[in-house]
Amino acid sequence: MLAADVFTKLDVELKPDPSRTVIRPFSFGYPSAFDRKPTRSQDVARRVMELDTATRDRMLKLLQAAMKERHRNVDGVFLRRFEEVKGELGVEVADERDRLLLGAYFSQEYAFESAALFNPSIVTLPDQDPDDDTIRFLLSLRGVGEGHISSVTFRTGTWDAGTGLVVDPASSQGVPPRIDSDNEGWVRMRADDSEDVSETVIFPILPSQRHGVEDLRLTRFTDHDGVESVIGTYTAFDGNVARCEMLRGINQQSFEMRALAGAFAGYKGMALFPRRLDGRFAMIGRQDSVNLWLLYSDDLYTWDEGMRILGPKYPWEFVQIGNCGSPIEIDEGWLVFTHGVGMVRGYCVGACLLDKENPAKVLGRTPSPLLFPSNEQRGGYVPNVTYSCGALLHKRRILLPYAIGDEYTAFATGTVDDLLSVMER
């Protein structure tokens, strides 16, 4: 068998949808050379409050007619936004109508996946019988909208461990979470208005994420006490610096985001092992932007220890290699899907096998890519890219969601045995 024949591509595809929007804060000021008092915010608030009552009533009707069709509890969103900015406005506002109007002036609709919907990751949903043929899953996706700002959105679906794959339709709603508590080093967030996980949009809200929350890599982590949780590592980008942060406790309504610390944390593409190894946490990363690294820590949030374990060997990965999601435990060891970058910055997907007791030992790797850009898939938002942030294992079968051209998401299935058979030992 050839490496290119291991996976069977399915007909299911997920394309970006510009109709899905969230309401996010909108701020404005004068250019520094024209900065003056009153501020632009104060000028806007004054203009609104100087309108006659009939005009303000009519404006509110128009606003609610448009927004309530697309957003649940939109009044609550605008009232919360007013509370955030009221100290900057320099006006007294007693009427709820005016608070709603001013909240709307300092908000904007954002089509969070209008340009791209890609770099998927996947885990099983909890409370399932592992002997069932069909399983439920949670899929995360990176959406890109105006300004190349990235956020994370979710889907659910079912897979029968074969070619039977169903991705549930996404809700028309989009709900960005709000900060519930902000402690030093971590943030707890809630999306109380979200009634389905597909409505929850992890949109940049922290300074470290100003230009994007990118490439969430999910794993279902089981700690030494048997407690399970879904944990994801992602890249936070502020426009200049990229660093790794962690998302924990993913569900419809509450979760925690925390920046990672340590000498090995200020890099992209880190992925957590699904359990401790010899009592320690472990990750796969690409700390030097070229090679695959194995990282260890006694603390889930601090990473100071690592070693290079795998470097470029074949032409399709001569520029760099990295992981395509968290390691997957199989009988033979740790299966790690990898990406390789070759000519014309082409991204391909491969895999390697690490020893179960000593993951620094590489037992095998694919000399040829498993998935690569085909002739009909070489365009896209970013041409020549095939990429994934995680795969799903069920009964020795693999479901691999992957991105094409940094634009949309496709799916492929294969078996562990076929994959191992094409590895070079």
Short mmCIF file of C-alpha atoms in Angstrom, two decimals:
data_model
loop_
_atom_site.label_atom_id
_atom_site.label_comp_id
_atom_site.label_asym_id
_atom_site.label_seq_id
_atom_site.Cartn_x
_atom_site.Cartn_y
_atom_site.Cartn_z
CA MET A 1 0.00 0.00 0.00
CA LEU A 2 1.13 3.53 -0.78
CA ALA A 3 0.94 6.25 1.87
CA ALA A 4 -1.45 8.21 -0.35
CA ASP A 5 -3.89 5.26 -0.30
CA VAL A 6 -4.17 4.94 3.50
CA PHE A 7 -7.00 7.46 3.81
CA THR A 8 -10.31 7.57 1.98
CA LYS A 9 -11.59 11.10 1.42
CA LEU A 10 -15.26 11.66 2.28
CA ASP A 11 -17.74 13.90 0.51
CA VAL A 12 -18.44 15.99 3.63
CA GLU A 13 -17.03 19.52 3.52
CA LEU A 14 -17.48 22.55 5.76
CA LYS A 15 -17.27 25.91 3.99
CA PRO A 16 -17.07 29.42 5.50
CA ASP A 17 -20.45 31.06 6.04
CA PRO A 18 -20.52 34.90 6.00
CA SER A 19 -24.06 34.95 7.42
CA ARG A 20 -22.85 33.75 10.83
CA THR A 21 -21.99 36.78 12.94
CA VAL A 22 -21.25 37.82 16.50
CA ILE A 23 -21.65 41.21 18.14
CA ARG A 24 -18.34 42.50 19.42
CA PRO A 25 -17.15 45.80 20.97
CA PHE A 26 -16.50 48.72 18.64
CA SER A 27 -14.23 51.55 19.80
CA PHE A 28 -13.10 54.72 18.08
CA GLY A 29 -10.99 57.79 18.77
CA TYR A 30 -9.25 60.64 17.02
CA PRO A 31 -5.84 60.16 15.35
CA SER A 32 -3.14 61.23 17.78
CA ALA A 33 -2.46 64.46 15.87
CA PHE A 34 -6.12 65.48 16.32
CA ASP A 35 -6.71 64.16 19.82
CA ARG A 36 -8.83 66.61 21.79
CA LYS A 37 -11.63 67.08 24.26
CA PRO A 38 -14.43 66.23 24.14
CA THR A 39 -13.48 62.79 22.86
CA ARG A 40 -15.08 61.13 19.83
CA SER A 41 -17.01 58.87 22.19
CA GLN A 42 -18.36 61.87 24.06
CA ASP A 43 -19.30 63.59 20.80
CA VAL A 44 -21.26 60.54 19.61
CA ALA A 45 -23.07 60.21 22.94
CA ARG A 46 -23.97 63.89 22.90
CA ARG A 47 -25.36 63.68 19.36
CA VAL A 48 -27.54 60.72 20.30
CA MET A 49 -28.89 62.38 23.42
CA GLU A 50 -29.71 65.60 21.52
CA LEU A 51 -32.11 63.76 19.19
CA ASP A 52 -35.79 64.21 19.89
CA THR A 53 -37.69 61.41 21.62
CA ALA A 54 -39.64 60.32 18.53
CA THR A 55 -36.43 59.88 16.54
CA ARG A 56 -34.80 57.82 19.29
CA ASP A 57 -37.90 55.64 19.55
CA ARG A 58 -37.85 55.04 15.79
CA MET A 59 -34.12 54.25 15.83
CA LEU A 60 -34.62 51.65 18.55
CA LYS A 61 -37.39 49.95 16.59
CA LEU A 62 -35.20 49.75 13.49
CA LEU A 63 -32.27 48.44 15.52
CA GLN A 64 -34.23 45.73 17.28
CA ALA A 65 -36.05 44.63 14.11
CA ALA A 66 -32.74 43.97 12.39
CA MET A 67 -30.70 42.57 15.25
CA LYS A 68 -33.26 40.34 16.94
CA GLU A 69 -33.58 38.27 13.77
CA ARG A 70 -29.89 37.36 13.96
CA HIS A 71 -28.98 37.47 17.66
CA ARG A 72 -30.58 36.05 20.78
CA ASN A 73 -30.87 38.40 23.78
CA VAL A 74 -29.43 41.27 21.77
CA ASP A 75 -30.86 43.81 24.22
CA GLY A 76 -28.78 42.25 26.96
CA VAL A 77 -25.67 42.45 24.78
CA PHE A 78 -26.16 46.16 24.09
CA LEU A 79 -26.97 46.95 27.73
CA ARG A 80 -23.80 45.17 28.87
CA ARG A 81 -21.80 47.11 26.31
CA PHE A 82 -23.28 50.38 27.56
CA GLU A 83 -22.18 49.48 31.10
CA GLU A 84 -18.64 48.92 29.81
CA VAL A 85 -18.37 52.36 28.18
CA LYS A 86 -20.69 54.61 30.21
CA GLY A 87 -17.83 56.12 32.19
CA GLU A 88 -16.28 57.46 28.97
CA LEU A 89 -19.40 59.15 27.57
CA GLY A 90 -19.79 62.23 29.72
CA VAL A 91 -23.61 62.15 29.64
CA GLU A 92 -26.33 61.13 32.05
CA VAL A 93 -28.48 58.28 30.65
CA ALA A 94 -31.56 57.24 32.57
CA ASP A 95 -33.79 55.65 29.93
CA GLU A 96 -33.22 52.03 28.88
CA ARG A 97 -33.95 53.01 25.28
CA ASP A 98 -30.96 55.36 25.29
CA ARG A 99 -28.71 52.82 26.99
CA LEU A 100 -29.60 50.35 24.22
CA LEU A 101 -28.90 52.91 21.50
CA LEU A 102 -25.56 53.93 22.96
CA GLY A 103 -24.59 50.30 23.50
CA ALA A 104 -25.30 49.69 19.82
CA TYR A 105 -23.14 52.63 18.73
CA PHE A 106 -20.21 51.05 20.55
CA SER A 107 -20.81 47.57 19.11
CA GLN A 108 -20.41 45.98 15.70
CA GLU A 109 -21.47 42.82 13.91
CA TYR A 110 -18.54 40.66 12.85
CA ALA A 111 -18.73 37.76 10.36
CA PHE A 112 -16.24 35.55 12.14
CA GLU A 113 -15.97 32.86 9.42
CA SER A 114 -16.61 34.91 6.30
CA ALA A 115 -13.18 34.22 4.75
CA ALA A 116 -12.19 30.77 6.00
CA LEU A 117 -13.22 27.82 8.18
CA PHE A 118 -10.28 25.48 8.63
CA ASN A 119 -7.61 23.81 10.83
CA PRO A 120 -10.02 21.42 12.60
CA SER A 121 -9.51 19.40 15.76
CA ILE A 122 -11.79 16.69 17.15
CA VAL A 123 -12.56 14.76 20.36
CA THR A 124 -15.31 12.40 21.50
CA LEU A 125 -18.16 13.79 23.57
CA PRO A 126 -18.44 12.37 27.12
CA ASP A 127 -20.67 9.60 28.48
CA GLN A 128 -20.51 7.22 25.53
CA ASP A 129 -20.15 3.45 25.41
CA PRO A 130 -16.76 2.72 23.78
CA ASP A 131 -18.24 -0.48 22.34
CA ASP A 132 -20.85 1.39 20.31
CA ASP A 133 -20.14 1.51 16.60
CA THR A 134 -21.37 5.09 16.25
CA ILE A 135 -19.92 7.83 18.44
CA ARG A 136 -20.64 11.52 18.99
CA PHE A 137 -17.85 14.07 18.60
CA LEU A 138 -16.99 17.71 19.20
CA LEU A 139 -15.20 19.47 16.34
CA SER A 140 -13.36 22.77 16.69
CA LEU A 141 -12.62 25.00 13.70
CA ARG A 142 -10.67 28.18 13.10
CA GLY A 143 -12.78 30.89 11.51
CA VAL A 144 -11.24 33.92 9.80
CA GLY A 145 -13.08 37.15 9.07
CA GLU A 146 -12.37 40.78 8.21
CA GLY A 147 -8.83 41.87 9.04
CA HIS A 148 -7.58 38.25 9.07
CA ILE A 149 -8.69 37.93 12.70
CA SER A 150 -9.06 34.32 13.83
CA SER A 151 -11.55 32.88 16.31
CA VAL A 152 -12.68 29.37 17.24
CA THR A 153 -16.09 27.90 16.52
CA PHE A 154 -17.50 24.42 17.18
CA ARG A 155 -19.64 21.71 15.62
CA THR A 156 -20.95 18.35 16.81
CA GLY A 157 -21.66 15.21 14.83
CA THR A 158 -21.66 11.41 14.62
CA TRP A 159 -19.27 8.91 13.05
CA ASP A 160 -19.84 5.19 12.53
CA ALA A 161 -16.11 4.29 12.43
CA GLY A 162 -16.42 3.91 8.66
CA THR A 163 -17.49 6.30 5.94
CA GLY A 164 -20.71 7.30 7.71
CA LEU A 165 -20.11 10.82 8.94
CA VAL A 166 -22.74 13.42 9.85
CA VAL A 167 -21.86 16.94 10.99
CA ASP A 168 -24.80 18.60 12.73
CA PRO A 169 -26.02 21.85 11.15
CA ALA A 170 -24.62 24.95 12.78
CA SER A 171 -26.97 27.31 14.56
CA SER A 172 -27.57 30.65 12.88
CA GLN A 173 -26.62 32.29 16.19
CA GLY A 174 -23.12 33.29 17.25
CA VAL A 175 -22.42 34.02 20.91
CA PRO A 176 -19.07 35.43 22.08
CA PRO A 177 -18.39 34.65 25.74
CA ARG A 178 -17.84 37.37 28.28
CA ILE A 179 -15.36 37.53 31.12
CA ASP A 180 -16.80 36.13 34.33
CA SER A 181 -13.64 36.66 36.40
CA ASP A 182 -10.17 37.88 35.54
CA ASN A 183 -7.42 36.63 37.85
CA GLU A 184 -3.69 37.00 37.44
CA GLY A 185 -2.63 34.71 34.62
CA TRP A 186 -6.04 33.27 33.74
CA VAL A 187 -9.57 34.24 32.75
CA ARG A 188 -12.85 32.45 33.39
CA MET A 189 -15.43 33.07 30.69
CA ARG A 190 -19.13 32.38 30.21
CA ALA A 191 -21.47 32.23 27.23
CA ASP A 192 -24.81 32.14 29.02
CA ASP A 193 -26.77 32.96 25.87
CA SER A 194 -25.41 29.92 24.03
CA GLU A 195 -28.00 27.15 23.69
CA ASP A 196 -25.92 24.92 21.42
CA VAL A 197 -22.16 24.45 21.31
CA SER A 198 -22.12 25.57 17.67
CA GLU A 199 -23.23 29.01 18.89
CA THR A 200 -20.18 29.50 21.13
CA VAL A 201 -17.47 31.53 19.41
CA ILE A 202 -14.11 31.97 21.14
CA PHE A 203 -13.38 35.45 19.86
CA PRO A 204 -10.26 37.44 20.82
CA ILE A 205 -10.99 39.43 23.95
CA LEU A 206 -7.60 39.63 25.69
CA PRO A 207 -4.68 41.88 24.65
CA SER A 208 -2.52 38.82 23.88
CA GLN A 209 -5.19 37.67 21.38
CA ARG A 210 -5.85 40.98 19.65
CA HIS A 211 -5.16 39.53 16.18
CA GLY A 212 -6.37 36.01 16.72
CA VAL A 213 -7.13 32.84 18.64
CA GLU A 214 -5.59 30.29 16.28
CA ASP A 215 -5.43 26.52 15.77
CA LEU A 216 -7.02 25.01 18.86
CA ARG A 217 -5.68 21.49 19.42
CA LEU A 218 -8.13 19.52 21.54
CA THR A 219 -7.55 16.41 23.61
CA ARG A 220 -9.71 14.53 26.10
CA PHE A 221 -7.33 14.51 29.05
CA THR A 222 -7.59 11.91 31.83
CA ASP A 223 -5.69 12.85 34.98
CA HIS A 224 -4.15 10.40 37.45
CA ASP A 225 -7.27 10.62 39.65
CA GLY A 226 -9.46 9.48 36.75
CA VAL A 227 -11.09 12.88 36.18
CA GLU A 228 -11.62 13.65 32.50
CA SER A 229 -11.72 17.09 30.88
CA VAL A 230 -11.40 18.55 27.43
CA ILE A 231 -8.25 20.67 27.17
CA GLY A 232 -7.06 22.60 24.16
CA THR A 233 -3.88 24.48 23.42
CA TYR A 234 -4.01 27.35 20.94
CA THR A 235 -1.89 30.17 19.59
CA ALA A 236 -2.65 33.68 20.83
CA PHE A 237 -1.40 36.40 18.47
CA ASP A 238 -1.34 40.09 19.35
CA GLY A 239 -0.04 41.28 15.97
CA ASN A 240 3.62 40.99 16.94
CA VAL A 241 4.08 38.11 19.35
CA ALA A 242 2.64 34.59 19.21
CA ARG A 243 2.40 32.51 22.36
CA CYS A 244 0.68 29.33 23.51
CA GLU A 245 -2.37 29.52 25.75
CA MET A 246 -4.70 26.86 27.12
CA LEU A 247 -8.48 26.46 27.05
CA ARG A 248 -9.98 24.11 29.65
CA GLY A 249 -13.44 22.97 30.62
CA ILE A 250 -15.02 23.45 27.20
CA ASN A 251 -18.80 23.24 27.21
CA GLN A 252 -21.61 25.45 26.03
CA GLN A 253 -21.33 28.04 28.74
CA SER A 254 -18.15 28.18 30.81
CA PHE A 255 -14.44 27.62 30.42
CA GLU A 256 -11.07 28.90 31.46
CA MET A 257 -8.32 30.48 29.35
CA ARG A 258 -4.79 30.68 30.68
CA ALA A 259 -1.46 31.76 29.23
CA LEU A 260 1.33 29.22 29.53
CA ALA A 261 4.60 30.18 31.17
CA GLY A 262 8.16 28.93 30.93
CA ALA A 263 11.02 28.94 28.46
CA PHE A 264 9.24 26.60 26.02
CA ALA A 265 5.79 28.24 26.08
CA GLY A 266 6.32 31.24 23.81
CA TYR A 267 5.85 29.29 20.59
CA LYS A 268 3.14 28.05 18.24
CA GLY A 269 1.76 24.55 17.76
CA MET A 270 1.98 22.86 21.17
CA ALA A 271 -0.25 19.81 21.74
CA LEU A 272 -0.90 18.03 25.04
CA PHE A 273 -0.64 14.27 25.57
CA PRO A 274 -4.00 12.84 26.76
CA ARG A 275 -2.58 11.62 30.08
CA ARG A 276 0.43 12.06 32.33
CA LEU A 277 3.60 10.13 31.54
CA ASP A 278 5.38 8.81 34.63
CA GLY A 279 3.41 11.30 36.70
CA ARG A 280 4.32 14.31 34.54
CA PHE A 281 2.46 16.33 31.94
CA ALA A 282 3.82 16.04 28.40
CA MET A 283 3.44 17.96 25.12
CA ILE A 284 4.56 17.78 21.52
CA GLY A 285 5.74 21.08 20.03
CA ARG A 286 7.83 22.83 17.38
CA GLN A 287 9.91 25.14 19.56
CA ASP A 288 12.62 25.96 17.02
CA SER A 289 10.16 26.26 14.09
CA VAL A 290 11.85 23.31 12.34
CA ASN A 291 11.83 20.13 14.44
CA LEU A 292 9.42 18.12 16.57
CA TRP A 293 10.06 18.51 20.30
CA LEU A 294 8.99 16.53 23.37
CA LEU A 295 8.22 18.66 26.45
CA TYR A 296 7.71 17.67 30.09
CA SER A 297 6.40 19.55 33.12
CA ASP A 298 5.21 18.92 36.66
CA ASP A 299 2.87 21.90 36.25
CA LEU A 300 0.25 21.98 33.49
CA TYR A 301 0.81 25.70 32.94
CA THR A 302 4.63 26.04 33.12
CA TRP A 303 6.92 24.50 30.49
CA ASP A 304 10.71 24.75 30.94
CA GLU A 305 11.99 21.35 29.83
CA GLY A 306 12.18 19.94 26.32
CA MET A 307 14.21 17.96 23.78
CA ARG A 308 14.31 17.64 20.01
CA ILE A 309 13.10 14.19 18.91
CA LEU A 310 12.44 14.37 15.16
CA GLY A 311 13.75 16.52 12.32
CA PRO A 312 13.15 16.94 8.59
CA LYS A 313 14.29 13.93 6.56
CA TYR A 314 12.25 13.74 3.36
CA PRO A 315 11.87 16.40 0.61
CA TRP A 316 8.22 17.15 1.49
CA GLU A 317 9.32 18.23 4.99
CA PHE A 318 12.72 19.83 4.33
CA VAL A 319 11.59 23.29 5.52
CA GLN A 320 9.99 22.17 8.78
CA ILE A 321 7.89 19.57 10.54
CA GLY A 322 5.39 19.92 13.37
CA ASN A 323 2.41 18.16 14.89
CA CYS A 324 -1.13 17.97 13.52
CA GLY A 325 -2.72 17.58 16.94
CA SER A 326 -2.28 15.76 20.22
CA PRO A 327 -0.69 12.29 20.30
CA ILE A 328 -3.13 9.36 20.09
CA GLU A 329 -2.48 6.31 22.26
CA ILE A 330 -2.65 2.96 20.43
CA ASP A 331 -1.39 -0.50 21.40
CA GLU A 332 1.84 0.03 19.47
CA GLY A 333 2.75 3.41 20.98
CA TRP A 334 1.87 7.08 20.50
CA LEU A 335 0.56 7.96 17.04
CA VAL A 336 1.34 11.56 16.11
CA PHE A 337 0.07 13.14 12.92
CA THR A 338 2.62 15.58 11.56
CA HIS A 339 2.79 18.34 9.01
CA GLY A 340 5.73 18.86 6.69
CA VAL A 341 6.56 21.94 4.65
CA GLY A 342 8.37 21.57 1.34
CA MET A 343 8.65 23.35 -2.01
CA VAL A 344 6.55 26.48 -2.67
CA ARG A 345 5.60 26.39 1.02
CA GLY A 346 3.45 23.33 0.45
CA TYR A 347 1.99 21.73 3.59
CA CYS A 348 1.42 17.95 3.67
CA VAL A 349 0.19 15.62 6.41
CA GLY A 350 2.25 12.64 7.56
CA ALA A 351 2.59 10.65 10.79
CA CYS A 352 5.09 9.13 13.16
CA LEU A 353 4.98 6.51 15.94
CA LEU A 354 6.60 7.16 19.32
CA ASP A 355 7.46 4.59 21.96
CA LYS A 356 4.76 4.35 24.60
CA GLU A 357 7.13 4.26 27.59
CA ASN A 358 9.72 6.63 26.13
CA PRO A 359 8.15 9.01 23.58
CA ALA A 360 11.56 10.49 22.83
CA LYS A 361 12.20 7.27 20.89
CA VAL A 362 10.80 7.34 17.34
CA LEU A 363 9.66 3.88 16.19
CA GLY A 364 8.54 4.82 12.69
CA ARG A 365 7.51 7.61 10.34
CA THR A 366 5.87 8.00 6.96
CA PRO A 367 8.43 8.61 4.19
CA SER A 368 5.67 9.97 1.93
CA PRO A 369 2.74 12.23 2.85
CA LEU A 370 -0.67 10.76 3.64
CA LEU A 371 -2.59 13.84 2.50
CA PHE A 372 -1.32 16.59 0.23
CA PRO A 373 -2.74 19.36 -1.96
CA SER A 374 -4.16 17.87 -5.14
CA ASN A 375 -4.23 19.71 -8.45
CA GLU A 376 -7.82 20.82 -7.88
CA GLN A 377 -7.06 21.94 -4.32
CA ARG A 378 -3.97 24.09 -4.82
CA GLY A 379 -5.77 27.41 -4.57
CA GLY A 380 -7.57 28.75 -1.54
CA TYR A 381 -7.07 31.47 1.03
CA VAL A 382 -3.46 30.21 1.37
CA PRO A 383 -2.50 27.97 -1.57
CA ASN A 384 -0.81 24.55 -1.30
CA VAL A 385 -1.80 23.82 2.30
CA THR A 386 -3.22 20.59 3.74
CA TYR A 387 -3.30 20.73 7.54
CA SER A 388 -5.02 19.37 10.64
CA CYS A 389 -5.09 20.09 14.37
CA GLY A 390 -6.23 16.65 15.51
CA ALA A 391 -7.73 13.26 14.63
CA LEU A 392 -10.17 10.81 16.27
CA LEU A 393 -9.56 7.11 16.97
CA HIS A 394 -12.39 4.59 17.35
CA LYS A 395 -11.99 0.80 17.13
CA ARG A 396 -8.65 1.02 15.31
CA ARG A 397 -10.16 3.37 12.74
CA ILE A 398 -9.19 7.01 12.30
CA LEU A 399 -11.29 10.03 11.38
CA LEU A 400 -9.01 12.81 10.20
CA PRO A 401 -10.57 16.24 9.61
CA TYR A 402 -8.23 18.46 7.62
CA ALA A 403 -8.04 21.89 6.06
CA ILE A 404 -7.58 22.66 2.39
CA GLY A 405 -5.92 25.90 1.30
CA ASP A 406 -6.48 27.48 4.74
CA GLU A 407 -10.04 27.99 3.49
CA TYR A 408 -12.38 25.07 4.19
CA THR A 409 -12.49 21.70 5.96
CA ALA A 410 -12.72 18.15 4.59
CA PHE A 411 -12.62 14.69 6.16
CA ALA A 412 -10.87 11.38 5.55
CA THR A 413 -10.96 7.94 7.20
CA GLY A 414 -8.43 5.15 7.46
CA THR A 415 -7.22 2.34 9.69
CA VAL A 416 -4.36 2.17 12.17
CA ASP A 417 -3.07 -1.03 10.56
CA ASP A 418 -2.87 0.50 7.09
CA LEU A 419 -1.14 3.57 8.48
CA LEU A 420 1.46 1.58 10.38
CA SER A 421 2.11 -0.57 7.33
CA VAL A 422 3.44 2.40 5.31
CA MET A 423 5.76 3.68 8.04
CA GLU A 424 9.50 3.38 7.67
CA ARG A 425 10.96 1.74 10.75
#
